Short mmCIF file of C-alpha atoms and ligand atoms in Angstrom, two decimals:
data_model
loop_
_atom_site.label_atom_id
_atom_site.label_comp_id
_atom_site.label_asym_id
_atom_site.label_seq_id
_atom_site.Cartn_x
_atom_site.Cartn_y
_atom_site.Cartn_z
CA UNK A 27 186.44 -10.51 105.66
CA UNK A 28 189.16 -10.26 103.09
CA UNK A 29 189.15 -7.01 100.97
CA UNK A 30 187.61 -8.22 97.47
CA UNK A 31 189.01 -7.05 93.76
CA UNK A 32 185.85 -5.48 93.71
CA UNK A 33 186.70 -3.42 96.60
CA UNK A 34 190.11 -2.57 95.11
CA UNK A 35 189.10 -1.57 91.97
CA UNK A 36 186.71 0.82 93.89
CA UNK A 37 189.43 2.52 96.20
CA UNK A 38 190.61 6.09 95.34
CA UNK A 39 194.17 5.36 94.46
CA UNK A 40 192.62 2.75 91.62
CA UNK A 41 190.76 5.64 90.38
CA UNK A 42 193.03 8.21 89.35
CA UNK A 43 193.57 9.78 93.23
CA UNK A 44 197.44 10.73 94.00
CA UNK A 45 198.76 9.01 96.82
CA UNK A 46 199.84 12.51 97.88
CA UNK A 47 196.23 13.56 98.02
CA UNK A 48 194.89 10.22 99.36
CA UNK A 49 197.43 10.77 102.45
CA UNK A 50 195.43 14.20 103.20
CA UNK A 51 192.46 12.61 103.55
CA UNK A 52 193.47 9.87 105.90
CA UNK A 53 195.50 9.43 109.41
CA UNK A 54 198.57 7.77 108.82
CA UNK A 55 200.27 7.82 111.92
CA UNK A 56 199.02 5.01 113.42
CA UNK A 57 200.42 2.69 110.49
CA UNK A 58 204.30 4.23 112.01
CA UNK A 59 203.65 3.29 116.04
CA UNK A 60 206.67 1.73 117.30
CA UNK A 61 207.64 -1.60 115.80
CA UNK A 62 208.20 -4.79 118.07
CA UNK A 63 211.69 -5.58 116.66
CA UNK A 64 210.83 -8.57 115.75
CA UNK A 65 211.53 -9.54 112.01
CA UNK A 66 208.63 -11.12 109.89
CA UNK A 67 208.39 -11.73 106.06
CA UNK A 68 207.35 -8.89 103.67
CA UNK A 69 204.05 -11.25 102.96
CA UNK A 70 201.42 -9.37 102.92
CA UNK A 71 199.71 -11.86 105.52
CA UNK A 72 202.43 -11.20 108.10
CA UNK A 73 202.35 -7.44 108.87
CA UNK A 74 204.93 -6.05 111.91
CA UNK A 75 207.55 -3.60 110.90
CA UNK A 76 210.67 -4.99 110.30
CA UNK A 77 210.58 -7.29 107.21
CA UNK A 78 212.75 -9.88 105.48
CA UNK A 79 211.83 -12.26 103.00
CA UNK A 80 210.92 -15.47 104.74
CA UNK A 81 212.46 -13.62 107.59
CA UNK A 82 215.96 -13.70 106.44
CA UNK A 83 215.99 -18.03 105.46
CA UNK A 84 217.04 -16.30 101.55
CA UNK A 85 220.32 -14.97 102.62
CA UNK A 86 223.17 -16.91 101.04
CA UNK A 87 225.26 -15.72 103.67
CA UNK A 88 224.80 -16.49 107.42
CA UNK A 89 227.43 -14.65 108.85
CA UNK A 90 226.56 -11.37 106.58
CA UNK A 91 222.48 -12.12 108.07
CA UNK A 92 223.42 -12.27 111.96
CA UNK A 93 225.81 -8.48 111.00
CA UNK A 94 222.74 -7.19 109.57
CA UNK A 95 220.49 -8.08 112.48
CA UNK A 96 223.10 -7.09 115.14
CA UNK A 97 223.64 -3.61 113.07
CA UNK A 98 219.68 -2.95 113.29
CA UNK A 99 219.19 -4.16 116.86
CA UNK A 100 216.74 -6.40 116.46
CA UNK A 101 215.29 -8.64 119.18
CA UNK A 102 213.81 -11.58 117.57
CA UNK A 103 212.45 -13.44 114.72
CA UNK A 104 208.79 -15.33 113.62
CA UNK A 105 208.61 -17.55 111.09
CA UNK A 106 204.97 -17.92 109.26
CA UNK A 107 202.80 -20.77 107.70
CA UNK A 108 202.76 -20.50 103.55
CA UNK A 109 205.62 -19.06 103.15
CA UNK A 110 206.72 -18.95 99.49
CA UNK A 111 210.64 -17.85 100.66
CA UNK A 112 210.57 -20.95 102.69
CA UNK A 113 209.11 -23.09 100.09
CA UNK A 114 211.85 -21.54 97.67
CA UNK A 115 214.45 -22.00 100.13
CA UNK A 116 213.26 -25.63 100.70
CA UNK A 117 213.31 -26.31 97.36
CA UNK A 118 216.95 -25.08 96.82
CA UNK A 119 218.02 -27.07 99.11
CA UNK A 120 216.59 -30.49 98.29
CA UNK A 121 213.50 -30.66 100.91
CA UNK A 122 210.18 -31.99 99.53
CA UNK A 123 208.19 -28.44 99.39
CA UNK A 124 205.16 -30.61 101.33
CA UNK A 125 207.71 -29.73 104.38
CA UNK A 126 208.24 -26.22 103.92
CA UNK A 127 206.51 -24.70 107.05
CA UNK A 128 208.54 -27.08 109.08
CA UNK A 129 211.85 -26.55 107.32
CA UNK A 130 211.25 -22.91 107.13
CA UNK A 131 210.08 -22.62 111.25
CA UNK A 132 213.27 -25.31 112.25
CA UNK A 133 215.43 -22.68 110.15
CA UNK A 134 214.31 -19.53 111.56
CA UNK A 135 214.30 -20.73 114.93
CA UNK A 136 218.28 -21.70 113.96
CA UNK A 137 218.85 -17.90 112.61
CA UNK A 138 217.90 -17.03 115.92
CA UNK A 139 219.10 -19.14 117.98
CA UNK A 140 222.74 -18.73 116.30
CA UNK A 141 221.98 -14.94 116.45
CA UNK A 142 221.54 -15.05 120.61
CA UNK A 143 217.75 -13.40 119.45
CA UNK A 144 214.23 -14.82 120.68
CA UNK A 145 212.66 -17.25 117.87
CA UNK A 146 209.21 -15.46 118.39
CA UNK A 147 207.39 -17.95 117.72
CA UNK A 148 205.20 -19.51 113.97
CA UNK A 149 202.45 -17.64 112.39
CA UNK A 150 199.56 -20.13 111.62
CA UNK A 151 197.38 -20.19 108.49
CA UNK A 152 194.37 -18.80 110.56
CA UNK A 153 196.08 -15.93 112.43
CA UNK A 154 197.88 -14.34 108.41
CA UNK A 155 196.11 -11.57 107.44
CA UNK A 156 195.25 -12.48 103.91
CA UNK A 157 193.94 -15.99 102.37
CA UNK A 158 195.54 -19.33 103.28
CA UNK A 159 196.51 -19.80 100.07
CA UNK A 160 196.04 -16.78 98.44
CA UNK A 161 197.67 -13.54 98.24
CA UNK A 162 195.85 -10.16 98.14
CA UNK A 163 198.08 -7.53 97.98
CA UNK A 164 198.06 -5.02 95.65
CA UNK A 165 200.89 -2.97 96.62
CA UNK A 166 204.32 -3.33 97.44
CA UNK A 167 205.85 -1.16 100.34
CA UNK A 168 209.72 -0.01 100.37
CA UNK A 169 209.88 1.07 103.58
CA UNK A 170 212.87 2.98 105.12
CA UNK A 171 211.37 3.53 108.61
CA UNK A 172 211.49 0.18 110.00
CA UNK A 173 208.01 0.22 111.55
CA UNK A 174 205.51 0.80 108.93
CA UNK A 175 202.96 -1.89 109.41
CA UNK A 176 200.26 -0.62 107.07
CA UNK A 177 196.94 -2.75 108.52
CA UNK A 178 197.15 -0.44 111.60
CA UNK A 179 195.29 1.75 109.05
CA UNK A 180 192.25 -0.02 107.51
CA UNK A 181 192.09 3.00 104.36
CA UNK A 182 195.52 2.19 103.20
CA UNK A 183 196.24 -0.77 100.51
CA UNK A 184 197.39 -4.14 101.56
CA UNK A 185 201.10 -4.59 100.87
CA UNK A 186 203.94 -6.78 100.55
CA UNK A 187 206.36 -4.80 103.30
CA UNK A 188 210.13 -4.71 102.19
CA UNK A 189 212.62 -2.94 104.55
CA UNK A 190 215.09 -0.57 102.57
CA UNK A 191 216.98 0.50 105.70
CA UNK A 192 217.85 -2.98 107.30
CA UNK A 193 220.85 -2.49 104.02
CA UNK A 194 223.16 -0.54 103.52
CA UNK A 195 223.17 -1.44 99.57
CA UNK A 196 219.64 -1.56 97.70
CA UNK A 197 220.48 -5.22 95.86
CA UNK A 198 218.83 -7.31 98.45
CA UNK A 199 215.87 -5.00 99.33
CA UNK A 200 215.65 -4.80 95.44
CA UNK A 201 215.56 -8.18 95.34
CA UNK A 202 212.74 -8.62 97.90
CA UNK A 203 210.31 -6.28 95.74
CA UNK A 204 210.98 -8.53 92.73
CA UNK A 205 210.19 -11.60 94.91
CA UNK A 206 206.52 -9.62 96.16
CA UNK A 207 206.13 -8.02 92.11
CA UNK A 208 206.60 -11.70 90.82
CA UNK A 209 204.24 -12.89 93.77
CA UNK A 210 201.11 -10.44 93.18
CA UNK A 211 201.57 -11.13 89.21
CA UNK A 212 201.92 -14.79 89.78
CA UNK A 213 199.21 -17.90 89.90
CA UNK A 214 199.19 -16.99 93.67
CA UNK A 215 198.39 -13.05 93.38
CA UNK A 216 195.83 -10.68 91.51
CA UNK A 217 197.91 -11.96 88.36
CA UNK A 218 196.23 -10.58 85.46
CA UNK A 219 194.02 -8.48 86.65
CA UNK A 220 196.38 -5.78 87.36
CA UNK A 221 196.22 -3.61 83.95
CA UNK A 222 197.45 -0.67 82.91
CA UNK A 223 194.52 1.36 84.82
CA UNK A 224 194.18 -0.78 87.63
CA UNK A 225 198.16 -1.42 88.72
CA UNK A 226 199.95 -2.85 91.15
CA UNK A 227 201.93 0.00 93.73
CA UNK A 228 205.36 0.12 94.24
CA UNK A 229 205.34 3.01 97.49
CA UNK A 230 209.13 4.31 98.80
CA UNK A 231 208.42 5.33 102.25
CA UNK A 232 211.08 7.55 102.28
CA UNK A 233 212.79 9.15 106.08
CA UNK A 234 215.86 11.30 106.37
CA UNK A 235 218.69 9.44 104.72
CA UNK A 236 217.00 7.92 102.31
CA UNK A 237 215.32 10.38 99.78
CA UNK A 238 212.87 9.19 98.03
CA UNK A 239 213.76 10.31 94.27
CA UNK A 240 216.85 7.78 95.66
CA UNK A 241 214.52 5.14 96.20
CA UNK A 242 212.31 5.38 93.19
CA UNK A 243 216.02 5.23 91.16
CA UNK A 244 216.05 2.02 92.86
CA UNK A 245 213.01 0.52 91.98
CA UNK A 246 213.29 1.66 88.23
CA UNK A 247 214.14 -1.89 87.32
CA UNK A 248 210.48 -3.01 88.37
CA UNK A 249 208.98 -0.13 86.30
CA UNK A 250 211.14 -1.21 83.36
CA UNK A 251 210.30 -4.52 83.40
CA UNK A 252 205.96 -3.83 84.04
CA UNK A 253 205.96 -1.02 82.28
CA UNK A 254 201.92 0.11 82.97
CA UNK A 255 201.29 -2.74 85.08
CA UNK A 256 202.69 -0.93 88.06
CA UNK A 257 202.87 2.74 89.25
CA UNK A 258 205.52 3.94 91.38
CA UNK A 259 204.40 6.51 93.96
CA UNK A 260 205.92 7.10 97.43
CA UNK A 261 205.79 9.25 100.00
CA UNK A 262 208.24 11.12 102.93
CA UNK A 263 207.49 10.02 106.75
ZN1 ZN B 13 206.92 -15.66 103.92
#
């Protein structure tokens, strides 16, 4: 039921297709319906539209968080099962990592609650969209758009989905891709066998405001510090 590295390797944009050309061939609309407003992580296994790592339990700054989800409108927040920014966050702050879908679903539901939004509820192991305990991505969306939930369109790669426009600045959206790159390279991810002809994606969605020779700029730390391992190739919604 889960797409196989078999089946990756086997998918045009693994074998030499541009993404520009792929997105003739294919319907992409669909993947840009309307999002829910409701914030999810940028796991792979937790697709929606509007995405923040661990749905926002990283932020240093609470105040700064609530701003940002004023600014953007949003209605609500979910909190998900497996979460590696909740077992991060857990482990920063002291909690035995055993606990991290509880800490990380008690602290979402607090986000919310402080923010006047709906806590929309936990995403169980069974209902992610990738292994329990693995992930499958092998791409990594910068999305400016707000709404691009990629599994709404079976052709196109499973990603990690990080929201550009939620910031103003590009440091924490930055920071998110380097959180999903160290993820798909890591124990947890594809790891190793992303190579120089099979690579990771890094795709800028990029929408008026945010161009996407901008957004590439952006993610030129990722590229420096892959090199081959991942290709950068985006597109204009
Ligand atoms: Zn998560």
């Amino acid at each position: 039921m889960y797409e196989t590295w078999e089946e990756i390797e086997a998918h045009p944009l693994q074998n030499g297709m541009a993404l520009e050309h792929f997105l003739e061939t294919i319907d992409v609309a669909p993947a840009f319906a309307p999002s829910d407003g409701i914030v999810r992580c940028i796991d792979e296994g937790t697709p929606g539209g509007v995405h923040l790592a661990g749905s926002g339990i990283l932020f240093e700054n609470e105040d700064e968080l609530i701003e940002l989800l004023h600014q953007n409108q949003i209605k609500g927040l979910m909190s998900h099962s497996n979460c590696g920014a909740a077992k991060l966050s857990a482990k920063q702050n002291g909690w035995p990592i055993a606990d991290a879908d509880q800490y990380g679903a008690y602290h979402v539901q607090a986000i919310a609650q402080k923010a006047g939004l709906n806590y929309a509820g936990h995403i169980e192991i069974d209902k992610l969209t990738r292994p329990a305990h693995q992930h499958t991505a092998w791409a990594a969306y910068y999305d400016t758009t707000g709404t691009f939930n990629p599994l709404k369109v079976p052709e196109l790669p499973l990603g990690f989905g990080i929201t550009r426009s939620l910031h103003t600045a590009a440091d924490q959206p930055l920071s998110e891709m380097k959180i999903a790159t160290q993820i798909a390279f890591g124990d947890h991810g594809w790891g190793k066998k992303f190579t120089h002809k099979k690579q990771l994606l890094l795709i800028p969605i990029a929408s008026p405001g945010f161009s996407l020779p901008m957004l590439i700029k952006e993610l030129a730390p990722l590229k420096e510090k892959y090199r081959e391992l991942v290709r950068i190739e985006g597109f204009t919604i």
